[in-house]
Amino acid sequence: MQQANATLTERVVLVTGGTKGVGTGIARAFLATGATVLVCARNEPDALPAVGGCVAEFVSANLKEPGSTDALIEAVLARHGRLDVLVNNAGGAPYALAADASPRFHESVIQLNLLAPLHLAQRANRQMQQQEEGGVVLFVGSVSALRPSPGTAAYGAAKAGVLSLVESLAVEWAPKVRLAAVSPGPVLTEQAERHFGDAAGVAAVGATIPLGRMANPDDVGNACVFLASPAGAYVSGSNLVLHGGGERPAFLGAANAQH
């Protein structure tokens, strides 16, 4: 019987957008397992994710540029000769009402959040299929794919597309490559003030969540490690929702009946 554990020593992990926010939490979680972790972004940060004496490696990449996916995977292979786990984390979108946003804006959001991770997953799969132990491709989704997403409609639509991709690619690329998504709700990052306001706003949002707080980047990282580890060996085509219990239905607050 195979032992389920979170040890990923000798595994090579690539985390896109791994230099800040949720990506940093994901990179730290994999570093803690003993994995070799590479993070990519357009610009190298002042400090890279680190756990103890283990530090993530940096690769410069702009995933929206043609040819960037091949160059990124080739850089990983040139350093380590293999790729065992890809975490498609890079993404996001500024607030913009759909009626006011330009076609170019919507296209850019879809490119970053749906097409870029698809193209990178394709290239990673090509390598993983050649490896004896295959590989794992994870997508960081969002609860925006599962509920209305006013102000970020194109983003929510792109993330819904990601969930469909995970289901389809899990069938196409099995059994060598497993795929899964992790869909967080609100996450407390260094950019939280842009989305939730000051500390009082953060606390107010946290109070609406059944578990009493927003997720932190390490929560997302721990979920990714589970899915990539032997403990998640039979998970493929699935979406793990990390929303702390979800949102209280609005009608409960509007109704005048006793609850």
Short mmCIF file of C-alpha atoms in Angstrom, two decimals:
data_model
loop_
_atom_site.label_atom_id
_atom_site.label_comp_id
_atom_site.label_asym_id
_atom_site.label_seq_id
_atom_site.Cartn_x
_atom_site.Cartn_y
_atom_site.Cartn_z
CA MET A 1 0.00 0.00 0.00
CA GLN A 2 1.38 3.41 -1.00
CA GLN A 3 2.01 5.72 1.94
CA ALA A 4 0.23 9.08 1.66
CA ASN A 5 2.44 11.95 2.72
CA ALA A 6 3.32 15.50 1.76
CA THR A 7 6.99 14.82 1.03
CA LEU A 8 7.89 15.97 -2.47
CA THR A 9 11.66 15.74 -2.21
CA GLU A 10 13.34 15.55 -5.63
CA ARG A 11 10.20 16.92 -7.28
CA VAL A 12 10.46 20.07 -9.41
CA VAL A 13 7.59 22.53 -9.02
CA LEU A 14 6.82 25.63 -11.08
CA VAL A 15 4.48 28.27 -9.62
CA THR A 16 3.43 31.07 -11.95
CA GLY A 17 2.95 34.43 -10.28
CA GLY A 18 4.80 32.92 -7.33
CA THR A 19 6.55 36.08 -6.15
CA LYS A 20 3.66 37.69 -4.28
CA GLY A 21 0.25 37.13 -2.77
CA VAL A 22 -1.28 33.68 -3.08
CA GLY A 23 1.64 32.55 -5.22
CA THR A 24 4.09 33.16 -2.38
CA GLY A 25 2.03 30.99 -0.06
CA ILE A 26 1.96 28.22 -2.65
CA ALA A 27 5.71 28.42 -3.21
CA ARG A 28 6.40 28.33 0.55
CA ALA A 29 4.16 25.31 1.03
CA PHE A 30 6.03 23.33 -1.62
CA LEU A 31 9.42 24.44 -0.30
CA ALA A 32 8.42 23.06 3.10
CA THR A 33 7.99 19.59 1.52
CA GLY A 34 11.56 19.55 0.25
CA ALA A 35 10.63 20.20 -3.38
CA THR A 36 12.70 22.30 -5.75
CA VAL A 37 10.50 25.33 -6.45
CA LEU A 38 10.74 27.81 -9.29
CA VAL A 39 8.59 30.93 -9.45
CA CYS A 40 8.02 33.17 -12.43
CA ALA A 41 6.89 36.75 -12.93
CA ARG A 42 7.79 39.59 -15.23
CA ASN A 43 10.19 41.17 -12.71
CA GLU A 44 12.31 39.56 -10.01
CA PRO A 45 11.27 40.70 -6.51
CA ASP A 46 13.60 41.98 -3.81
CA ALA A 47 13.05 38.76 -1.87
CA LEU A 48 12.03 35.33 -3.11
CA PRO A 49 9.78 32.90 -1.20
CA ALA A 50 11.82 31.00 1.38
CA VAL A 51 11.33 28.42 4.13
CA GLY A 52 14.25 27.91 6.45
CA GLY A 53 17.31 27.71 4.26
CA CYS A 54 15.35 26.74 1.14
CA VAL A 55 14.73 29.55 -1.36
CA ALA A 56 12.68 29.46 -4.54
CA GLU A 57 14.43 30.03 -7.86
CA PHE A 58 13.29 32.84 -10.16
CA VAL A 59 12.57 32.71 -13.88
CA SER A 60 11.50 35.85 -15.74
CA ALA A 61 8.39 35.36 -17.88
CA ASN A 62 5.51 37.36 -19.29
CA LEU A 63 2.93 34.67 -19.94
CA LYS A 64 0.87 36.90 -22.24
CA GLU A 65 3.71 37.16 -24.76
CA PRO A 66 3.85 34.73 -27.72
CA GLY A 67 6.50 32.09 -27.20
CA SER A 68 6.80 32.72 -23.47
CA THR A 69 5.43 29.32 -22.49
CA ASP A 70 8.06 27.39 -24.46
CA ALA A 71 10.83 29.60 -23.11
CA LEU A 72 9.64 29.17 -19.53
CA ILE A 73 9.41 25.38 -19.64
CA GLU A 74 12.73 25.15 -21.47
CA ALA A 75 14.36 27.24 -18.73
CA VAL A 76 13.03 24.87 -16.07
CA LEU A 77 14.25 21.83 -17.99
CA ALA A 78 17.66 23.39 -18.63
CA ARG A 79 18.16 23.77 -14.88
CA HIS A 80 16.62 20.56 -13.57
CA GLY A 81 15.83 18.24 -16.48
CA ARG A 82 12.23 17.61 -15.43
CA LEU A 83 8.98 19.23 -14.31
CA ASP A 84 6.75 17.35 -11.88
CA VAL A 85 4.19 19.94 -10.79
CA LEU A 86 2.88 23.05 -12.52
CA VAL A 87 0.74 25.44 -10.50
CA ASN A 88 -1.02 27.89 -12.81
CA ASN A 89 -1.53 30.68 -10.27
CA ALA A 90 -0.84 33.90 -12.19
CA GLY A 91 -3.99 35.88 -12.92
CA GLY A 92 -6.35 38.53 -11.67
CA ALA A 93 -8.25 41.54 -12.96
CA PRO A 94 -8.96 45.10 -11.81
CA TYR A 95 -12.51 46.15 -11.00
CA ALA A 96 -14.42 47.26 -14.09
CA LEU A 97 -18.12 47.15 -14.86
CA ALA A 98 -18.73 45.00 -17.93
CA ALA A 99 -20.80 47.68 -19.67
CA ASP A 100 -17.97 50.20 -19.42
CA ALA A 101 -14.91 48.04 -20.12
CA SER A 102 -13.39 48.00 -23.60
CA PRO A 103 -13.16 44.89 -25.77
CA ARG A 104 -9.39 45.09 -25.38
CA PHE A 105 -9.76 45.00 -21.59
CA HIS A 106 -11.95 41.91 -21.71
CA GLU A 107 -9.60 40.18 -24.16
CA SER A 108 -6.64 40.88 -21.88
CA VAL A 109 -8.43 39.42 -18.86
CA ILE A 110 -9.38 36.26 -20.76
CA GLN A 111 -5.84 35.94 -22.14
CA LEU A 112 -4.21 36.12 -18.71
CA ASN A 113 -6.69 33.99 -16.78
CA LEU A 114 -7.70 31.33 -19.31
CA LEU A 115 -5.58 31.17 -22.45
CA ALA A 116 -2.14 31.70 -20.87
CA PRO A 117 -2.61 28.93 -18.29
CA LEU A 118 -4.03 26.62 -20.98
CA HIS A 119 -1.01 27.17 -23.22
CA LEU A 120 1.41 26.61 -20.35
CA ALA A 121 -0.44 23.47 -19.28
CA GLN A 122 -0.16 22.14 -22.85
CA ARG A 123 3.60 22.65 -22.84
CA ALA A 124 4.01 21.16 -19.36
CA ASN A 125 1.93 18.14 -20.34
CA ARG A 126 4.18 17.49 -23.32
CA GLN A 127 7.12 17.12 -20.94
CA MET A 128 5.25 15.23 -18.21
CA GLN A 129 3.98 12.61 -20.65
CA GLN A 130 7.63 11.69 -21.33
CA GLN A 131 8.43 11.21 -17.64
CA GLU A 132 8.07 7.82 -16.02
CA GLU A 133 6.11 9.26 -13.09
CA GLY A 134 4.09 11.73 -15.18
CA GLY A 135 3.12 14.93 -13.41
CA VAL A 136 0.45 17.14 -11.91
CA VAL A 137 -1.04 20.35 -13.29
CA LEU A 138 -2.96 22.55 -10.86
CA PHE A 139 -5.00 25.64 -11.66
CA VAL A 140 -5.79 28.30 -9.08
CA GLY A 141 -9.39 29.20 -9.77
CA SER A 142 -11.79 31.39 -7.81
CA VAL A 143 -15.24 31.32 -6.28
CA SER A 144 -15.95 34.01 -8.90
CA ALA A 145 -16.42 31.08 -11.29
CA LEU A 146 -19.21 29.69 -9.13
CA ARG A 147 -21.29 32.76 -8.28
CA PRO A 148 -22.04 36.18 -9.79
CA SER A 149 -18.92 38.29 -10.21
CA PRO A 150 -20.10 41.90 -10.66
CA GLY A 151 -17.22 44.22 -11.45
CA THR A 152 -15.05 41.32 -12.59
CA ALA A 153 -17.37 39.56 -15.02
CA ALA A 154 -14.72 38.59 -17.58
CA TYR A 155 -12.50 37.28 -14.78
CA GLY A 156 -15.31 35.13 -13.41
CA ALA A 157 -16.04 33.81 -16.89
CA ALA A 158 -12.37 32.98 -17.44
CA LYS A 159 -12.18 31.12 -14.15
CA ALA A 160 -15.33 29.19 -15.06
CA GLY A 161 -13.53 28.22 -18.26
CA VAL A 162 -10.59 27.01 -16.18
CA LEU A 163 -12.87 24.60 -14.29
CA SER A 164 -14.13 23.20 -17.59
CA LEU A 165 -10.55 22.81 -18.78
CA VAL A 166 -9.61 20.85 -15.69
CA GLU A 167 -12.42 18.36 -16.27
CA SER A 168 -11.66 17.92 -19.97
CA LEU A 169 -7.88 17.75 -19.72
CA ALA A 170 -8.09 15.25 -16.86
CA VAL A 171 -9.71 12.88 -19.34
CA GLU A 172 -7.42 13.69 -22.27
CA TRP A 173 -4.11 13.53 -20.41
CA ALA A 174 -4.73 10.60 -18.06
CA PRO A 175 -3.25 8.44 -16.73
CA LYS A 176 0.20 10.10 -16.84
CA VAL A 177 -0.93 13.59 -15.82
CA ARG A 178 -3.43 14.53 -13.13
CA LEU A 179 -5.24 17.88 -13.11
CA ALA A 180 -7.15 19.72 -10.42
CA ALA A 181 -8.27 23.21 -9.46
CA VAL A 182 -8.19 25.05 -6.15
CA SER A 183 -10.81 27.82 -5.92
CA PRO A 184 -10.31 30.23 -3.03
CA GLY A 185 -12.76 32.77 -1.73
CA PRO A 186 -11.39 36.06 -0.34
CA VAL A 187 -7.69 35.78 0.53
CA LEU A 188 -5.80 38.09 2.86
CA THR A 189 -2.68 39.18 0.95
CA GLU A 190 -0.46 42.24 0.90
CA GLN A 191 -2.90 43.77 -1.59
CA ALA A 192 -5.98 43.23 0.56
CA GLU A 193 -6.56 46.97 1.05
CA ARG A 194 -7.15 47.38 -2.70
CA HIS A 195 -10.07 44.98 -2.52
CA PHE A 196 -11.44 45.25 1.01
CA GLY A 197 -10.33 48.64 2.37
CA ASP A 198 -8.66 49.18 5.72
CA ALA A 199 -8.38 46.79 8.68
CA ALA A 200 -12.02 47.40 9.56
CA GLY A 201 -13.05 46.41 6.02
CA VAL A 202 -10.95 43.25 6.19
CA ALA A 203 -12.52 42.35 9.54
CA ALA A 204 -16.02 43.02 8.20
CA VAL A 205 -15.45 40.74 5.23
CA GLY A 206 -14.00 38.05 7.48
CA ALA A 207 -17.05 38.24 9.72
CA THR A 208 -19.29 37.22 6.81
CA ILE A 209 -17.41 33.93 6.39
CA PRO A 210 -18.60 30.99 8.49
CA LEU A 211 -15.08 30.19 9.71
CA GLY A 212 -14.70 33.80 10.82
CA ARG A 213 -11.76 34.86 8.67
CA MET A 214 -10.51 35.16 5.13
CA ALA A 215 -8.10 32.57 3.79
CA ASN A 216 -4.40 33.31 3.88
CA PRO A 217 -1.92 32.36 1.14
CA ASP A 218 -0.63 29.41 3.15
CA ASP A 219 -4.14 27.91 3.21
CA VAL A 220 -4.10 27.82 -0.58
CA GLY A 221 -0.55 26.50 -0.62
CA ASN A 222 -1.39 23.64 1.72
CA ALA A 223 -4.29 22.63 -0.51
CA CYS A 224 -2.03 22.61 -3.56
CA VAL A 225 0.53 20.44 -1.76
CA PHE A 226 -2.18 17.94 -0.84
CA LEU A 227 -3.36 17.69 -4.43
CA ALA A 228 0.18 17.28 -5.80
CA SER A 229 1.31 14.79 -3.16
CA PRO A 230 0.73 11.02 -2.89
CA ALA A 231 -2.17 11.86 -0.57
CA GLY A 232 -4.02 13.23 -3.59
CA ALA A 233 -3.04 10.45 -5.97
CA TYR A 234 -6.64 9.62 -6.91
CA VAL A 235 -7.78 13.23 -7.33
CA SER A 236 -8.11 14.37 -10.94
CA GLY A 237 -10.65 16.52 -12.75
CA SER A 238 -11.76 17.97 -9.41
CA ASN A 239 -12.19 21.46 -7.96
CA LEU A 240 -11.34 21.99 -4.29
CA VAL A 241 -13.26 25.04 -3.05
CA LEU A 242 -11.57 26.99 -0.23
CA HIS A 243 -14.14 29.51 0.94
CA GLY A 244 -14.31 28.90 4.67
CA GLY A 245 -17.87 27.66 4.50
CA GLY A 246 -19.16 29.94 1.76
CA GLU A 247 -21.43 32.96 1.89
CA ARG A 248 -24.54 33.33 4.00
CA PRO A 249 -27.52 33.49 1.59
CA ALA A 250 -28.65 37.10 1.15
CA PHE A 251 -32.34 36.24 1.59
CA LEU A 252 -31.69 35.21 5.20
CA GLY A 253 -30.67 38.76 6.04
CA ALA A 254 -33.51 40.31 4.04
CA ALA A 255 -36.35 38.14 5.33
CA ASN A 256 -38.27 39.26 8.39
CA ALA A 257 -38.97 35.76 9.72
CA GLN A 258 -37.19 34.60 12.85
CA HIS A 259 -34.01 32.58 12.19
#
